[in-house]
Short mmCIF file of C-alpha atoms in Angstrom, two decimals:
data_model
loop_
_atom_site.label_atom_id
_atom_site.label_comp_id
_atom_site.label_asym_id
_atom_site.label_seq_id
_atom_site.Cartn_x
_atom_site.Cartn_y
_atom_site.Cartn_z
CA UNK A 1 0.00 0.00 0.00
CA UNK A 2 2.82 2.38 0.87
CA UNK A 3 4.52 1.68 -2.45
CA UNK A 4 1.32 2.47 -4.35
CA UNK A 5 0.94 5.76 -2.46
CA UNK A 6 4.50 6.78 -3.36
CA UNK A 7 3.90 5.89 -7.01
CA UNK A 8 0.73 8.01 -7.08
CA UNK A 9 2.52 10.97 -5.54
CA UNK A 10 5.36 10.67 -8.04
CA UNK A 11 2.86 10.55 -10.88
CA UNK A 12 1.15 13.71 -9.64
CA UNK A 13 4.51 15.46 -9.33
CA UNK A 14 5.44 14.42 -12.88
CA UNK A 15 2.10 15.69 -14.22
CA UNK A 16 2.51 19.02 -12.48
CA UNK A 17 6.12 19.45 -13.56
CA UNK A 18 5.45 20.86 -17.08
CA UNK A 19 3.18 23.53 -15.63
CA UNK A 20 5.73 24.40 -12.95
CA UNK A 21 8.52 24.51 -15.52
CA UNK A 22 6.45 26.86 -17.67
CA UNK A 23 5.70 29.21 -14.76
CA UNK A 24 9.35 29.17 -13.70
CA UNK A 25 10.50 30.02 -17.22
CA UNK A 26 7.76 32.62 -17.61
CA UNK A 27 8.64 34.45 -14.41
CA UNK A 28 12.30 34.48 -15.41
CA UNK A 29 11.55 36.03 -18.80
CA UNK A 30 11.51 39.79 -18.31
CA UNK A 31 9.71 40.66 -21.54
CA UNK A 32 6.89 38.19 -20.87
CA UNK A 33 6.38 39.50 -17.36
CA UNK A 34 6.38 43.14 -18.44
CA UNK A 35 3.95 42.38 -21.27
CA UNK A 36 1.65 40.52 -18.89
CA UNK A 37 1.68 43.41 -16.42
CA UNK A 38 0.76 45.88 -19.17
CA UNK A 39 -2.06 43.67 -20.44
CA UNK A 40 -3.46 43.05 -16.95
CA UNK A 41 -3.29 46.78 -16.29
CA UNK A 42 -5.27 47.54 -19.45
CA UNK A 43 -7.85 44.87 -18.63
CA UNK A 44 -8.21 46.24 -15.11
CA UNK A 45 -8.79 49.84 -16.16
CA UNK A 46 -11.24 48.66 -18.82
CA UNK A 47 -13.25 46.79 -16.17
CA UNK A 48 -13.27 49.58 -13.57
CA UNK A 49 -13.55 52.46 -16.05
CA UNK A 50 -16.70 53.95 -14.39
CA UNK A 51 -14.83 54.10 -11.07
CA UNK A 52 -11.79 55.92 -12.44
CA UNK A 53 -13.57 58.98 -13.83
CA UNK A 54 -16.63 61.01 -12.84
CA UNK A 55 -17.44 61.90 -16.47
CA UNK A 56 -19.39 60.11 -19.18
CA UNK A 57 -17.37 59.42 -22.30
CA UNK A 58 -19.97 61.16 -24.49
CA UNK A 59 -20.78 64.02 -22.10
CA UNK A 60 -20.12 67.45 -23.62
CA UNK A 61 -19.20 70.59 -21.65
CA UNK A 62 -18.20 74.20 -22.13
CA UNK A 63 -14.56 73.38 -21.36
CA UNK A 64 -13.51 73.23 -25.00
CA UNK A 65 -9.95 72.28 -25.93
CA UNK A 66 -8.58 72.62 -22.41
CA UNK A 67 -5.03 71.44 -21.86
CA UNK A 68 -4.34 68.73 -19.24
CA UNK A 69 -5.18 69.93 -15.73
CA UNK A 70 -6.27 68.67 -12.32
CA UNK A 71 -9.91 68.51 -13.47
CA UNK A 72 -9.15 66.95 -16.85
CA UNK A 73 -5.98 64.88 -16.64
CA UNK A 74 -5.65 64.42 -20.40
CA UNK A 75 -7.42 67.65 -21.34
CA UNK A 76 -10.63 67.99 -23.36
CA UNK A 77 -11.48 67.82 -27.06
CA UNK A 78 -13.30 70.18 -29.40
CA UNK A 79 -16.65 69.22 -27.85
CA UNK A 80 -15.52 69.57 -24.26
CA UNK A 81 -15.40 65.82 -23.66
CA UNK A 82 -12.89 64.51 -21.15
CA UNK A 83 -10.11 62.75 -23.07
CA UNK A 84 -8.98 60.67 -20.09
CA UNK A 85 -12.48 59.21 -19.84
CA UNK A 86 -12.62 58.47 -23.54
CA UNK A 87 -9.19 56.82 -23.54
CA UNK A 88 -10.16 54.62 -20.58
CA UNK A 89 -13.43 53.54 -22.18
CA UNK A 90 -11.61 53.09 -25.49
CA UNK A 91 -9.63 50.28 -23.87
CA UNK A 92 -12.86 48.29 -23.66
CA UNK A 93 -13.51 48.60 -27.37
CA UNK A 94 -9.94 47.85 -28.47
CA UNK A 95 -9.56 44.83 -26.19
CA UNK A 96 -12.95 43.46 -27.23
CA UNK A 97 -12.17 43.91 -30.92
CA UNK A 98 -8.81 42.19 -30.52
CA UNK A 99 -10.28 39.31 -28.49
CA UNK A 100 -13.18 38.67 -30.87
CA UNK A 101 -11.06 38.95 -34.01
CA UNK A 102 -8.26 36.71 -32.75
CA UNK A 103 -10.56 34.05 -31.29
CA UNK A 104 -12.63 34.00 -34.49
CA UNK A 105 -9.60 33.70 -36.73
CA UNK A 106 -8.05 31.01 -34.49
CA UNK A 107 -11.20 28.88 -34.51
CA UNK A 108 -11.86 29.13 -38.25
CA UNK A 109 -8.22 29.08 -39.33
CA UNK A 110 -7.33 26.13 -37.09
CA UNK A 111 -10.34 24.12 -38.26
CA UNK A 112 -9.50 24.69 -41.92
CA UNK A 113 -5.81 23.96 -41.26
CA UNK A 114 -6.68 20.71 -39.48
CA UNK A 115 -8.83 19.53 -42.39
CA UNK A 116 -6.27 20.53 -45.01
CA UNK A 117 -3.28 19.02 -43.24
CA UNK A 118 -4.87 15.78 -42.07
CA UNK A 119 -7.01 14.75 -45.04
CA UNK A 120 -4.94 16.29 -47.85
CA UNK A 121 -6.06 15.71 -51.44
CA UNK A 122 -8.68 18.01 -52.93
CA UNK A 123 -9.58 19.39 -49.51
CA UNK A 124 -6.03 20.58 -49.00
CA UNK A 125 -5.91 22.04 -52.51
CA UNK A 126 -9.16 23.99 -52.12
CA UNK A 127 -8.39 25.32 -48.64
CA UNK A 128 -4.82 26.25 -49.57
CA UNK A 129 -6.04 28.19 -52.61
CA UNK A 130 -8.48 30.08 -50.38
CA UNK A 131 -5.60 30.99 -48.09
CA UNK A 132 -3.51 32.08 -51.08
CA UNK A 133 -6.31 34.32 -52.37
CA UNK A 134 -6.73 36.01 -48.99
CA UNK A 135 -2.97 36.48 -48.63
CA UNK A 136 -2.70 37.95 -52.13
CA UNK A 137 -4.24 41.19 -50.86
CA UNK A 138 -2.69 43.49 -48.26
CA UNK A 139 -4.53 42.81 -45.02
CA UNK A 140 -5.69 46.33 -44.27
CA UNK A 141 -6.88 46.91 -47.85
CA UNK A 142 -8.91 43.70 -47.73
CA UNK A 143 -10.40 44.77 -44.39
CA UNK A 144 -11.31 48.17 -45.83
CA UNK A 145 -13.01 46.50 -48.79
CA UNK A 146 -14.99 44.17 -46.53
CA UNK A 147 -16.14 46.92 -44.19
CA UNK A 148 -17.07 49.09 -47.15
CA UNK A 149 -19.29 46.28 -48.44
CA UNK A 150 -20.75 45.34 -45.05
CA UNK A 151 -21.07 48.92 -43.84
CA UNK A 152 -19.15 50.97 -41.25
CA UNK A 153 -19.38 49.80 -37.67
CA UNK A 154 -17.39 48.11 -34.94
CA UNK A 155 -19.06 44.71 -35.45
CA UNK A 156 -18.30 44.64 -39.17
CA UNK A 157 -14.75 45.77 -38.43
CA UNK A 158 -14.29 42.83 -36.05
CA UNK A 159 -15.59 40.40 -38.69
CA UNK A 160 -13.26 41.83 -41.34
CA UNK A 161 -10.22 41.66 -39.05
CA UNK A 162 -11.05 38.07 -38.11
CA UNK A 163 -11.35 37.03 -41.76
CA UNK A 164 -8.07 38.55 -42.92
CA UNK A 165 -6.18 36.74 -40.13
CA UNK A 166 -7.63 33.30 -40.90
CA UNK A 167 -4.84 32.32 -43.38
CA UNK A 168 -2.15 33.03 -40.78
CA UNK A 169 -3.53 30.49 -38.33
CA UNK A 170 -4.71 28.12 -41.04
CA UNK A 171 -1.29 27.74 -42.64
CA UNK A 172 0.40 27.49 -39.24
CA UNK A 173 -2.00 24.73 -38.17
CA UNK A 174 -1.66 22.93 -41.49
CA UNK A 175 2.14 22.81 -41.28
CA UNK A 176 1.94 21.51 -37.69
CA UNK A 177 -0.56 18.80 -38.64
CA UNK A 178 1.56 17.66 -41.59
CA UNK A 179 4.47 17.16 -39.20
CA UNK A 180 2.59 15.58 -36.30
CA UNK A 181 0.45 13.14 -38.30
CA UNK A 182 3.62 11.26 -39.25
CA UNK A 183 4.59 10.67 -35.63
CA UNK A 184 4.59 7.09 -34.35
CA UNK A 185 1.76 7.55 -31.85
CA UNK A 186 -0.54 8.92 -34.58
CA UNK A 187 0.35 6.09 -36.95
CA UNK A 188 -0.28 3.62 -34.12
CA UNK A 189 -3.70 5.15 -33.46
CA UNK A 190 -4.58 4.76 -37.14
CA UNK A 191 -3.40 1.16 -37.12
CA UNK A 192 -5.64 0.43 -34.14
CA UNK A 193 -8.65 1.63 -36.14
CA UNK A 194 -9.23 4.81 -34.16
CA UNK A 195 -11.67 7.23 -35.82
CA UNK A 196 -10.29 10.31 -37.56
CA UNK A 197 -12.18 12.69 -35.28
CA UNK A 198 -10.67 11.18 -32.17
CA UNK A 199 -7.19 11.24 -33.68
CA UNK A 200 -7.58 14.88 -34.66
CA UNK A 201 -8.91 16.20 -31.37
CA UNK A 202 -7.13 13.89 -28.93
CA UNK A 203 -3.71 13.33 -30.50
CA UNK A 204 -2.98 16.01 -33.10
CA UNK A 205 -4.75 19.18 -31.97
CA UNK A 206 -3.32 19.25 -28.39
CA UNK A 207 0.20 19.13 -29.85
CA UNK A 208 -0.45 22.05 -32.22
CA UNK A 209 -1.52 24.66 -29.69
CA UNK A 210 1.88 26.05 -28.78
CA UNK A 211 2.59 27.93 -32.06
CA UNK A 212 -1.09 28.89 -32.33
CA UNK A 213 -1.04 30.43 -28.86
CA UNK A 214 2.14 32.39 -29.56
CA UNK A 215 0.82 33.64 -32.91
CA UNK A 216 -2.52 34.51 -31.31
CA UNK A 217 -0.80 36.78 -28.80
CA UNK A 218 1.12 38.56 -31.54
CA UNK A 219 -2.00 38.78 -33.73
CA UNK A 220 -3.86 40.49 -30.90
CA UNK A 221 -1.52 43.46 -31.26
CA UNK A 222 -2.04 43.43 -35.03
CA UNK A 223 -5.82 43.36 -34.56
CA UNK A 224 -5.67 46.43 -32.30
CA UNK A 225 -3.69 48.32 -34.95
CA UNK A 226 -6.06 47.25 -37.71
CA UNK A 227 -9.10 48.29 -35.67
CA UNK A 228 -7.49 51.67 -35.02
CA UNK A 229 -6.73 52.04 -38.74
CA UNK A 230 -10.34 51.30 -39.69
CA UNK A 231 -11.54 53.72 -37.02
CA UNK A 232 -9.14 56.37 -38.30
CA UNK A 233 -10.69 56.00 -41.77
CA UNK A 234 -14.21 56.25 -40.37
CA UNK A 235 -15.00 52.58 -41.01
CA UNK A 236 -14.73 51.28 -37.45
CA UNK A 237 -16.51 52.46 -34.33
CA UNK A 238 -18.86 55.34 -35.07
CA UNK A 239 -19.26 58.52 -32.98
CA UNK A 240 -19.70 59.00 -30.11
CA UNK A 241 -17.99 55.65 -29.34
CA UNK A 242 -14.55 56.40 -27.82
CA UNK A 243 -12.41 54.24 -30.11
CA UNK A 244 -8.74 55.23 -30.20
CA UNK A 245 -8.43 55.31 -33.99
CA UNK A 246 -11.54 57.45 -34.28
CA UNK A 247 -10.15 59.81 -31.64
CA UNK A 248 -6.96 60.18 -33.65
CA UNK A 249 -8.95 61.00 -36.77
CA UNK A 250 -11.03 63.62 -34.92
CA UNK A 251 -7.90 65.27 -33.51
CA UNK A 252 -6.11 65.78 -36.86
CA UNK A 253 -7.24 69.41 -37.31
CA UNK A 254 -5.90 70.27 -33.84
CA UNK A 255 -2.52 68.56 -33.95
CA UNK A 256 -0.69 71.89 -33.61
CA UNK A 257 -3.09 73.85 -31.42
CA UNK A 258 -4.11 71.00 -29.11
CA UNK A 259 -1.62 68.13 -29.49
CA UNK A 260 -2.88 66.38 -26.34
CA UNK A 261 -6.01 65.33 -28.22
CA UNK A 262 -3.81 63.08 -30.38
CA UNK A 263 -0.97 62.19 -28.01
CA UNK A 264 -2.93 60.26 -25.40
CA UNK A 265 -4.99 58.03 -27.74
CA UNK A 266 -1.79 57.34 -29.67
CA UNK A 267 0.05 56.39 -26.49
CA UNK A 268 -2.79 54.05 -25.55
CA UNK A 269 -2.42 52.21 -28.87
CA UNK A 270 1.36 52.04 -28.48
CA UNK A 271 1.08 50.70 -24.92
CA UNK A 272 -1.43 48.01 -25.90
CA UNK A 273 0.56 46.84 -28.90
CA UNK A 274 3.78 46.86 -26.87
CA UNK A 275 2.24 44.73 -24.14
CA UNK A 276 1.01 42.00 -26.49
CA UNK A 277 4.21 42.01 -28.54
CA UNK A 278 6.33 41.60 -25.41
CA UNK A 279 4.13 38.76 -24.19
CA UNK A 280 4.15 37.07 -27.59
CA UNK A 281 7.93 37.33 -27.92
CA UNK A 282 8.30 35.97 -24.40
CA UNK A 283 6.05 32.98 -25.05
CA UNK A 284 7.91 32.25 -28.28
CA UNK A 285 11.23 32.19 -26.45
CA UNK A 286 9.83 30.05 -23.63
CA UNK A 287 8.31 27.42 -25.93
CA UNK A 288 11.26 27.34 -28.34
CA UNK A 289 13.54 24.41 -27.31
CA UNK A 290 16.52 26.19 -28.83
CA UNK A 291 16.14 28.99 -26.29
CA UNK A 292 16.35 26.61 -23.31
CA UNK A 293 20.08 26.14 -23.70
#
């Protein structure tokens, strides 16, 4: 009985070891930690936005174009709206757009990549040609065309951003599946008569998540930039929604007379992109076996 208890404890320790190794490597990686702190900070201020400011993001006042002060930390815009409030609430929109777009592109791209890589043949040819067509156009131009067809709005912008990022995850998943499906344990599962669905979701997919997770973190930063670009062109969030790209577009006429109207939304975009890029680079280094030397 004592021997069985020791074996069980050793098994639990072995199962926990990968998670502990990951956390140990993560905490030692400065870029990953800094990126995580920035992201958690942005998520926190997005959640408690109503507590941080006494103003409504769409509330107008007579304090037009005031420079930063004790009453208005980031100043006010041409309509007297508090810029600090609008930047804080803008974090909600940008984070939601990035989350929706990345999750959507991961789900659709990974599913198509799984089918193409595992089954091959005409399925692989058709899906790969779809990826090639989407990649033939610059991403932002394709997003502009889609939003123009669907109509301006934050929801259509999220859909467009998700679609243009599908090939990135699809091709990454396909290449991983092509490599993993030749492994001995997958070939053994096929020889035992295991169904394709079980092989895909129990043997192949769990071993493909590492590059997808790293790319998803980096794509989050790209999605924020693309959402800001669409907002800057008037195709994203519509007034009075406090989206950072829209705020930059509205502040263009006042870049010399009231530069604070452009500086703070721009810094918010830079901080968000920096946080996700640092986290993505950190995860890439942690999961890369060549970096463990």
